[in-house]
Amino acid sequence: MPYDIKKAAVLGSGTMGGGIAALLAGIGVDVILMDMPAKDTEAGDRKRNSIIEGNLKTLRKMRPAQLLSDADMSRISVGNFEDDLDKLADRDWVIEVIIENLAIKKSLMARVAEHIGDHTIVSTNTSGLPIHDIAEDLDETFTRRFLGTHFFNPPRYLHLLEVIPHTNTDPDLVDFIVEFGTTKLGKGVVIAKDTPNFIGNRFMSMTGSQAMNYAIDNGYTVEEVDAITGPLIGRPKTATFNLNDLVGYDIAVHVARNLYDAIPDDPQREVLNHPQVVELSDYMMENKMLGRKTDGGFYKMKREGGNKELWALNLATREYEPPTKVRFDSVGEHRKKPLPERLKALIMESDDRAGEYLFHHHAFYLAYASNRVPEITETIVNVDNAQKWGFNHEMGPFEIWDVLGVAEATAQFEDAGYEVADWVKTMLDAGNATFYQYDDNGIKVGYYSPQDETYVSLEKDARVITIADLKAQDKQLYSNGDGNIYDMGDGVLLWEFTTKGNTITAGFVEAGNKAVDMLEANDEYVALVVGHEGNDYSFGANLQEVMQSGSDDPMTLIGEAITALQDLTLSMKYSSKPVIAAPAGRALGGGAELIMAANAVVAHVETYIGLVEVGVGFVPAGGGCKELIRRKVNPVVASNSDPHPPLRSVFEAIATAKVGESAKQGKEIGFLAEDDHIVMNRSLLLGKAKAFALAFAKTYQPIALEDDPVYAAGRDQYSGLMLGVAGFVESGFASEHDALIAKKLATILTGGAVAEPTHLPQQVFLNLEKQAFMELAMTPKTMERVMHMLTTGKPLRN
């Protein structure tokens, strides 16, 4: 049976259900969000669906935003379990996201089965209940289309999607959901077996419990554990205890205690039942010490002397204590090494308290992982990916084990009492020294299969292009330390940023110019992609480079840097061959200007674009002001419509440093064009950008700069903009320096406030941008803002 998803229903309107509905609506799916009807109401009552409507209001306000765009709300309708189950008949996918109670889930699923169509896919979003138990009383035709789809919260942002088929699930349906989840929802999909808590939550509970047990048994503090179980070992800043505060400690306890009863045959399950941890957990639950949602868990924010301080819980006394500086000799010695070297040094070679903790934590973690394959999933790859995609770990357990040295680590683990699975020893005895096979360039090409007792080829998605692969294939053509250029194949070049924070430096611009020159000069090349694999696209100009240059004439340096960036953006925009931006993450200031300089954009959905220069006392000067007018105002003038509304929206976007909360919002503001492409899955971004570049190159028609003037609205529109600014100053919402910046911005956007509306060459706007930037750079208040940003990382209002 061919499957397709254009209409869906989400049953359960809480945080998770609302988040799934928002994600589906964001990709264009028509969604009905259902829940219980309000108490003491009957069908037709105005307040019948007030529970769902209230949850939708909360969803709209949530930060970080769950909706990709406010417009997505138009694709979400509401209903309830009493009156509206008949609406499930035309749904392609029904996702149940109600309370984790087997009896309640089974009851609802029996009712759902009576109303769905013969093509409808049904899944449960349970985080650990057995899928086969939920389906046991339902007929075979229903269970063929039934499976588990475990999203992680919040669904928009967390990459992992666990797909859990049961014995009767249609294999074609599993394949379809994997592909839909990967390409349409942008998820990293792993297939888990129908075992308690699947993969992600099984490991979260077991390793999280061991981390806390070892701390209590050996006198480690909350701060010590979190200092060494976060970024130091390739995990998020939330580390161990702070993660419990973020998730909600009651949830972590509930999951762990349910898991204990569900895994009677797991030899390690007693880590979930440590007497002192159970006693501490009961105390924290009774006293509502649940984390951030109760303003106190393992940490509590306190005000001392007018300043905020994050106090940590003393695990022995159960009192909060002032923050302390945590220092370990091994951490100081190894923290700057690359992660693989750092892990080996800390875990295998350090004998201080940090090394001892990390050795025992990883010995348990890695040994436990070996004993769960193939029990909970077929491959070690699924285990590694679940940890990386579900919890933002840089490396999975088997990848870590490889860098530690499998044979050496295995011997030490077992000497310390951590039993490793027999299949690992079989692997080593056969002369296989690592869990993964690597080619001569260090790229993974295979993995060890315990079932086959040999290596299996690691299948790679042909749509995925990685910079590591390009390097391994000797495709790097140029590097100056601030940027690299690669041959992606088929005549497409890639310009990668490599500066810290991908900030714009002189070397950065030099690499960009080289990329455009190579594109123009060689008939072999047909397009250029501008992108990379970093977390953020670009934070704009490197102010620190200028401030610390030591030049006797910094203003000249600033002027030269502005001219160089402007020239680069023009050479990109008016290249004879297409330049495609492939952004992801934050693209701020000059980073946004680089995106707008491209001829087209293929953006990851989680791209946050904004011209934020006013936050440090400047105006955009790399063509950003000019480009927004060209995009937003030029078309309106061409249609003989009033230019004031789009002009004001451009002015407000820049003056308020507005940043799109998704690529879709970037389109609404004007940073992206309506026909620019949005990619849901980050791993597919460079591959999609290359494919688009090849297709676009066949029809691309370059335009000459002189044939592309920009509308100058003139002094009347300038006066209108400034009238609004004066009102903000009078009401106290803007300072005098804010007003000065706004005045210069209004001057730029109206073409220098020319006497009459007209079209002007782009260079006029660029000159105005540069002039305003340099004039502001000489004001004391802008310099105060710059220094405050450099020293604190936060904007200053003065």
PDB file of N, CA and C in Angstrom, residues 390-460:
ATOM      1  N   GLY A 390      19.476  12.476  20.104  1.00  0.00           N
ATOM      2  CA  GLY A 390      18.494  12.711  21.153  1.00  0.00           C
ATOM      3  C   GLY A 390      18.980  13.612  22.263  1.00  0.00           C
ATOM      4  N   PHE A 391      20.298  13.616  22.498  1.00  0.00           N
ATOM      5  CA  PHE A 391      20.823  14.345  23.663  1.00  0.00           C
ATOM      6  C   PHE A 391      21.976  15.272  23.315  1.00  0.00           C
ATOM      7  N   ASN A 392      22.195  15.464  22.009  1.00  0.00           N
ATOM      8  CA  ASN A 392      23.239  16.385  21.530  1.00  0.00           C
ATOM      9  C   ASN A 392      24.629  16.019  22.038  1.00  0.00           C
ATOM     10  N   HIS A 393      24.917  14.747  22.149  1.00  0.00           N
ATOM     11  CA  HIS A 393      26.272  14.302  22.429  1.00  0.00           C
ATOM     12  C   HIS A 393      27.074  14.350  21.129  1.00  0.00           C
ATOM     13  N   GLU A 394      28.314  14.751  21.220  1.00  0.00           N
ATOM     14  CA  GLU A 394      29.136  14.812  20.015  1.00  0.00           C
ATOM     15  C   GLU A 394      29.536  13.425  19.533  1.00  0.00           C
ATOM     16  N   MET A 395      29.675  12.486  20.461  1.00  0.00           N
ATOM     17  CA  MET A 395      30.062  11.128  20.103  1.00  0.00           C
ATOM     18  C   MET A 395      29.199  10.130  20.848  1.00  0.00           C
ATOM     19  N   GLY A 396      28.900   9.006  20.190  1.00  0.00           N
ATOM     20  CA  GLY A 396      28.163   7.934  20.830  1.00  0.00           C
ATOM     21  C   GLY A 396      29.106   7.007  21.578  1.00  0.00           C
ATOM     22  N   PRO A 397      28.555   6.061  22.363  1.00  0.00           N
ATOM     23  CA  PRO A 397      29.408   5.218  23.206  1.00  0.00           C
ATOM     24  C   PRO A 397      30.407   4.366  22.434  1.00  0.00           C
ATOM     25  N   PHE A 398      30.007   3.815  21.294  1.00  0.00           N
ATOM     26  CA  PHE A 398      30.932   2.964  20.549  1.00  0.00           C
ATOM     27  C   PHE A 398      31.984   3.792  19.821  1.00  0.00           C
ATOM     28  N   GLU A 399      31.628   4.994  19.431  1.00  0.00           N
ATOM     29  CA  GLU A 399      32.631   5.904  18.860  1.00  0.00           C
ATOM     30  C   GLU A 399      33.657   6.293  19.921  1.00  0.00           C
ATOM     31  N   ILE A 400      33.191   6.557  21.132  1.00  0.00           N
ATOM     32  CA  ILE A 400      34.101   6.885  22.234  1.00  0.00           C
ATOM     33  C   ILE A 400      35.028   5.702  22.515  1.00  0.00           C
ATOM     34  N   TRP A 401      34.461   4.520  22.550  1.00  0.00           N
ATOM     35  CA  TRP A 401      35.243   3.314  22.859  1.00  0.00           C
ATOM     36  C   TRP A 401      36.372   3.134  21.847  1.00  0.00           C
ATOM     37  N   ASP A 402      36.079   3.410  20.593  1.00  0.00           N
ATOM     38  CA  ASP A 402      37.116   3.302  19.562  1.00  0.00           C
ATOM     39  C   ASP A 402      38.293   4.229  19.847  1.00  0.00           C
ATOM     40  N   VAL A 403      38.017   5.466  20.260  1.00  0.00           N
ATOM     41  CA  VAL A 403      39.131   6.400  20.483  1.00  0.00           C
ATOM     42  C   VAL A 403      39.881   6.073  21.778  1.00  0.00           C
ATOM     43  N   LEU A 404      39.232   5.392  22.710  1.00  0.00           N
ATOM     44  CA  LEU A 404      39.912   4.990  23.938  1.00  0.00           C
ATOM     45  C   LEU A 404      40.863   3.821  23.689  1.00  0.00           C
ATOM     46  N   GLY A 405      40.573   3.053  22.632  1.00  0.00           N
ATOM     47  CA  GLY A 405      41.277   1.799  22.395  1.00  0.00           C
ATOM     48  C   GLY A 405      40.449   0.676  22.964  1.00  0.00           C
ATOM     49  N   VAL A 406      39.795  -0.105  22.113  1.00  0.00           N
ATOM     50  CA  VAL A 406      38.789  -1.058  22.581  1.00  0.00           C
ATOM     51  C   VAL A 406      39.398  -2.126  23.485  1.00  0.00           C
ATOM     52  N   ALA A 407      40.511  -2.701  23.061  1.00  0.00           N
ATOM     53  CA  ALA A 407      41.093  -3.792  23.848  1.00  0.00           C
ATOM     54  C   ALA A 407      41.567  -3.292  25.216  1.00  0.00           C
ATOM     55  N   GLU A 408      42.301  -2.177  25.222  1.00  0.00           N
ATOM     56  CA  GLU A 408      42.821  -1.647  26.483  1.00  0.00           C
ATOM     57  C   GLU A 408      41.682  -1.245  27.413  1.00  0.00           C
ATOM     58  N   ALA A 409      40.689  -0.542  26.874  1.00  0.00           N
ATOM     59  CA  ALA A 409      39.575  -0.083  27.708  1.00  0.00           C
ATOM     60  C   ALA A 409      38.765  -1.254  28.229  1.00  0.00           C
ATOM     61  N   THR A 410      38.534  -2.251  27.383  1.00  0.00           N
ATOM     62  CA  THR A 410      37.758  -3.418  27.808  1.00  0.00           C
ATOM     63  C   THR A 410      38.422  -4.105  28.995  1.00  0.00           C
ATOM     64  N   ALA A 411      39.725  -4.285  28.922  1.00  0.00           N
ATOM     65  CA  ALA A 411      40.444  -4.935  30.025  1.00  0.00           C
ATOM     66  C   ALA A 411      40.322  -4.120  31.313  1.00  0.00           C
ATOM     67  N   GLN A 412      40.469  -2.810  31.201  1.00  0.00           N
ATOM     68  CA  GLN A 412      40.381  -1.967  32.393  1.00  0.00           C
ATOM     69  C   GLN A 412      38.963  -1.911  32.942  1.00  0.00           C
ATOM     70  N   PHE A 413      37.981  -1.890  32.063  1.00  0.00           N
ATOM     71  CA  PHE A 413      36.584  -1.886  32.523  1.00  0.00           C
ATOM     72  C   PHE A 413      36.290  -3.147  33.342  1.00  0.00           C
ATOM     73  N   GLU A 414      36.697  -4.288  32.813  1.00  0.00           N
ATOM     74  CA  GLU A 414      36.385  -5.542  33.503  1.00  0.00           C
ATOM     75  C   GLU A 414      37.186  -5.673  34.796  1.00  0.00           C
ATOM     76  N   ASP A 415      38.405  -5.168  34.803  1.00  0.00           N
ATOM     77  CA  ASP A 415      39.184  -5.177  36.049  1.00  0.00           C
ATOM     78  C   ASP A 415      38.487  -4.357  37.129  1.00  0.00           C
ATOM     79  N   ALA A 416      37.753  -3.315  36.699  1.00  0.00           N
ATOM     80  CA  ALA A 416      37.050  -2.450  37.653  1.00  0.00           C
ATOM     81  C   ALA A 416      35.658  -2.960  37.982  1.00  0.00           C
ATOM     82  N   GLY A 417      35.262  -4.099  37.403  1.00  0.00           N
ATOM     83  CA  GLY A 417      33.982  -4.702  37.746  1.00  0.00           C
ATOM     84  C   GLY A 417      32.851  -4.405  36.783  1.00  0.00           C
ATOM     85  N   TYR A 418      33.151  -3.844  35.629  1.00  0.00           N
ATOM     86  CA  TYR A 418      32.113  -3.534  34.641  1.00  0.00           C
ATOM     87  C   TYR A 418      32.175  -4.586  33.532  1.00  0.00           C
ATOM     88  N   GLU A 419      31.189  -5.453  33.503  1.00  0.00           N
ATOM     89  CA  GLU A 419      31.219  -6.595  32.588  1.00  0.00           C
ATOM     90  C   GLU A 419      30.837  -6.179  31.171  1.00  0.00           C
ATOM     91  N   VAL A 420      31.724  -6.475  30.257  1.00  0.00           N
ATOM     92  CA  VAL A 420      31.524  -6.165  28.841  1.00  0.00           C
ATOM     93  C   VAL A 420      30.887  -7.365  28.153  1.00  0.00           C
ATOM     94  N   ALA A 421      30.038  -7.097  27.151  1.00  0.00           N
ATOM     95  CA  ALA A 421      29.341  -8.173  26.444  1.00  0.00           C
ATOM     96  C   ALA A 421      30.329  -9.136  25.787  1.00  0.00           C
ATOM     97  N   ASP A 422      29.956 -10.397  25.737  1.00  0.00           N
ATOM     98  CA  ASP A 422      30.834 -11.424  25.157  1.00  0.00           C
ATOM     99  C   ASP A 422      31.148 -11.127  23.696  1.00  0.00           C
ATOM    100  N   TRP A 423      30.197 -10.545  22.980  1.00  0.00           N
ATOM    101  CA  TRP A 423      30.449 -10.316  21.554  1.00  0.00           C
ATOM    102  C   TRP A 423      31.596  -9.342  21.322  1.00  0.00           C
ATOM    103  N   VAL A 424      31.847  -8.453  22.280  1.00  0.00           N
ATOM    104  CA  VAL A 424      32.987  -7.541  22.143  1.00  0.00           C
ATOM    105  C   VAL A 424      34.285  -8.337  22.204  1.00  0.00           C
ATOM    106  N   LYS A 425      34.352  -9.303  23.090  1.00  0.00           N
ATOM    107  CA  LYS A 425      35.554 -10.131  23.204  1.00  0.00           C
ATOM    108  C   LYS A 425      35.721 -11.011  21.964  1.00  0.00           C
ATOM    109  N   THR A 426      34.596 -11.480  21.439  1.00  0.00           N
ATOM    110  CA  THR A 426      34.658 -12.260  20.195  1.00  0.00           C
ATOM    111  C   THR A 426      35.222 -11.405  19.069  1.00  0.00           C
ATOM    112  N   MET A 427      34.780 -10.178  19.011  1.00  0.00           N
ATOM    113  CA  MET A 427      35.272  -9.234  18.003  1.00  0.00           C
ATOM    114  C   MET A 427      36.780  -9.045  18.133  1.00  0.00           C
ATOM    115  N   LEU A 428      37.249  -8.824  19.351  1.00  0.00           N
ATOM    116  CA  LEU A 428      38.671  -8.606  19.576  1.00  0.00           C
ATOM    117  C   LEU A 428      39.482  -9.868  19.288  1.00  0.00           C
ATOM    118  N   ASP A 429      38.967 -11.024  19.692  1.00  0.00           N
ATOM    119  CA  ASP A 429      39.678 -12.286  19.467  1.00  0.00           C
ATOM    120  C   ASP A 429      39.855 -12.579  17.975  1.00  0.00           C
ATOM    121  N   ALA A 430      38.934 -12.066  17.176  1.00  0.00           N
ATOM    122  CA  ALA A 430      39.012 -12.284  15.731  1.00  0.00           C
ATOM    123  C   ALA A 430      39.953 -11.297  15.049  1.00  0.00           C
ATOM    124  N   GLY A 431      40.580 -10.450  15.835  1.00  0.00           N
ATOM    125  CA  GLY A 431      41.525  -9.492  15.264  1.00  0.00           C
ATOM    126  C   GLY A 431      40.902  -8.185  14.833  1.00  0.00           C
ATOM    127  N   ASN A 432      39.650  -7.940  15.220  1.00  0.00           N
ATOM    128  CA  ASN A 432      38.972  -6.690  14.880  1.00  0.00           C
ATOM    129  C   ASN A 432      39.134  -5.718  16.052  1.00  0.00           C
ATOM    130  N   ALA A 433      39.930  -4.680  15.842  1.00  0.00           N
ATOM    131  CA  ALA A 433      40.354  -3.827  16.955  1.00  0.00           C
ATOM    132  C   ALA A 433      39.406  -2.685  17.265  1.00  0.00           C
ATOM    133  N   THR A 434      38.455  -2.419  16.371  1.00  0.00           N
ATOM    134  CA  THR A 434      37.551  -1.272  16.561  1.00  0.00           C
ATOM    135  C   THR A 434      36.129  -1.675  16.217  1.00  0.00           C
ATOM    136  N   PHE A 435      35.174  -0.913  16.739  1.00  0.00           N
ATOM    137  CA  PHE A 435      33.764  -1.170  16.431  1.00  0.00           C
ATOM    138  C   PHE A 435      33.405  -0.707  15.030  1.00  0.00           C
ATOM    139  N   TYR A 436      34.090   0.305  14.564  1.00  0.00           N
ATOM    140  CA  TYR A 436      33.847   0.809  13.211  1.00  0.00           C
ATOM    141  C   TYR A 436      35.051   0.514  12.326  1.00  0.00           C
ATOM    142  N   GLN A 437      34.786   0.314  11.051  1.00  0.00           N
ATOM    143  CA  GLN A 437      35.843   0.234  10.050  1.00  0.00           C
ATOM    144  C   GLN A 437      36.093   1.635   9.502  1.00  0.00           C
ATOM    145  N   TYR A 438      37.362   1.947   9.319  1.00  0.00           N
ATOM    146  CA  TYR A 438      37.731   3.274   8.824  1.00  0.00           C
ATOM    147  C   TYR A 438      38.594   3.114   7.574  1.00  0.00           C
ATOM    148  N   ASP A 439      38.406   4.020   6.612  1.00  0.00           N
ATOM    149  CA  ASP A 439      39.278   3.991   5.440  1.00  0.00           C
ATOM    150  C   ASP A 439      40.592   4.703   5.760  1.00  0.00           C
ATOM    151  N   ASP A 440      41.437   4.846   4.775  1.00  0.00           N
ATOM    152  CA  ASP A 440      42.756   5.438   4.993  1.00  0.00           C
ATOM    153  C   ASP A 440      42.686   6.885   5.442  1.00  0.00           C
ATOM    154  N   ASN A 441      41.535   7.534   5.222  1.00  0.00           N
ATOM    155  CA  ASN A 441      41.368   8.937   5.612  1.00  0.00           C
ATOM    156  C   ASN A 441      40.628   9.101   6.934  1.00  0.00           C
ATOM    157  N   GLY A 442      40.391   7.969   7.613  1.00  0.00           N
ATOM    158  CA  GLY A 442      39.714   8.036   8.898  1.00  0.00           C
ATOM    159  C   GLY A 442      38.210   8.153   8.807  1.00  0.00           C
ATOM    160  N   ILE A 443      37.638   7.944   7.633  1.00  0.00           N
ATOM    161  CA  ILE A 443      36.190   8.017   7.438  1.00  0.00           C
ATOM    162  C   ILE A 443      35.571   6.653   7.713  1.00  0.00           C
ATOM    163  N   LYS A 444      34.477   6.636   8.470  1.00  0.00           N
ATOM    164  CA  LYS A 444      33.807   5.373   8.777  1.00  0.00           C
ATOM    165  C   LYS A 444      33.167   4.782   7.514  1.00  0.00           C
ATOM    166  N   VAL A 445      33.459   3.516   7.264  1.00  0.00           N
ATOM    167  CA  VAL A 445      32.894   2.848   6.086  1.00  0.00           C
ATOM    168  C   VAL A 445      32.147   1.566   6.459  1.00  0.00           C
ATOM    169  N   GLY A 446      32.280   1.127   7.702  1.00  0.00           N
ATOM    170  CA  GLY A 446      31.591  -0.079   8.129  1.00  0.00           C
ATOM    171  C   GLY A 446      31.478  -0.114   9.642  1.00  0.00           C
ATOM    172  N   TYR A 447      30.706  -1.081  10.149  1.00  0.00           N
ATOM    173  CA  TYR A 447      30.549  -1.243  11.595  1.00  0.00           C
ATOM    174  C   TYR A 447      30.455  -2.728  11.914  1.00  0.00           C
ATOM    175  N   TYR A 448      30.823  -3.061  13.141  1.00  0.00           N
ATOM    176  CA  TYR A 448      30.806  -4.468  13.535  1.00  0.00           C
ATOM    177  C   TYR A 448      29.391  -4.887  13.908  1.00  0.00           C
ATOM    178  N   SER A 449      28.978  -6.031  13.380  1.00  0.00           N
ATOM    179  CA  SER A 449      27.666  -6.606  13.684  1.00  0.00           C
ATOM    180  C   SER A 449      27.834  -7.807  14.594  1.00  0.00           C
ATOM    181  N   PRO A 450      27.339  -7.735  15.834  1.00  0.00           N
ATOM    182  CA  PRO A 450      27.431  -8.902  16.734  1.00  0.00           C
ATOM    183  C   PRO A 450      26.731 -10.130  16.173  1.00  0.00           C
ATOM    184  N   GLN A 451      25.628  -9.918  15.458  1.00  0.00           N
ATOM    185  CA  GLN A 451      24.867 -11.041  14.922  1.00  0.00           C
ATOM    186  C   GLN A 451      25.657 -11.773  13.831  1.00  0.00           C
ATOM    187  N   ASP A 452      26.336 -10.997  12.968  1.00  0.00           N
ATOM    188  CA  ASP A 452      27.080 -11.585  11.848  1.00  0.00           C
ATOM    189  C   ASP A 452      28.530 -11.902  12.208  1.00  0.00           C
ATOM    190  N   GLU A 453      28.974 -11.389  13.352  1.00  0.00           N
ATOM    191  CA  GLU A 453      30.353 -11.557  13.807  1.00  0.00           C
ATOM    192  C   GLU A 453      31.363 -11.097  12.766  1.00  0.00           C
ATOM    193  N   THR A 454      31.011 -10.003  12.097  1.00  0.00           N
ATOM    194  CA  THR A 454      31.912  -9.406  11.113  1.00  0.00           C
ATOM    195  C   THR A 454      31.484  -7.978  10.868  1.00  0.00           C
ATOM    196  N   TYR A 455      32.261  -7.282  10.054  1.00  0.00           N
ATOM    197  CA  TYR A 455      31.894  -5.909   9.717  1.00  0.00           C
ATOM    198  C   TYR A 455      30.835  -5.892   8.620  1.00  0.00           C
ATOM    199  N   VAL A 456      29.948  -4.909   8.718  1.00  0.00           N
ATOM    200  CA  VAL A 456      28.899  -4.680   7.733  1.00  0.00           C
ATOM    201  C   VAL A 456      29.115  -3.301   7.137  1.00  0.00           C
ATOM    202  N   SER A 457      28.898  -3.170   5.852  1.00  0.00           N
ATOM    203  CA  SER A 457      29.088  -1.883   5.185  1.00  0.00           C
ATOM    204  C   SER A 457      28.159  -0.834   5.778  1.00  0.00           C
ATOM    205  N   LEU A 458      28.707   0.331   6.053  1.00  0.00           N
ATOM    206  CA  LEU A 458      27.920   1.439   6.596  1.00  0.00           C
ATOM    207  C   LEU A 458      27.272   2.181   5.437  1.00  0.00           C
ATOM    208  N   GLU A 459      25.978   1.983   5.295  1.00  0.00           N
ATOM    209  CA  GLU A 459      25.277   2.614   4.185  1.00  0.00           C
ATOM    210  C   GLU A 459      25.159   4.115   4.417  1.00  0.00           C
ATOM    211  N   LYS A 460      25.551   4.879   3.416  1.00  0.00           N
ATOM    212  CA  LYS A 460      25.472   6.331   3.516  1.00  0.00           C
ATOM    213  C   LYS A 460      24.415   6.852   2.558  1.00  0.00           C
TER     214      LYS A 460
END
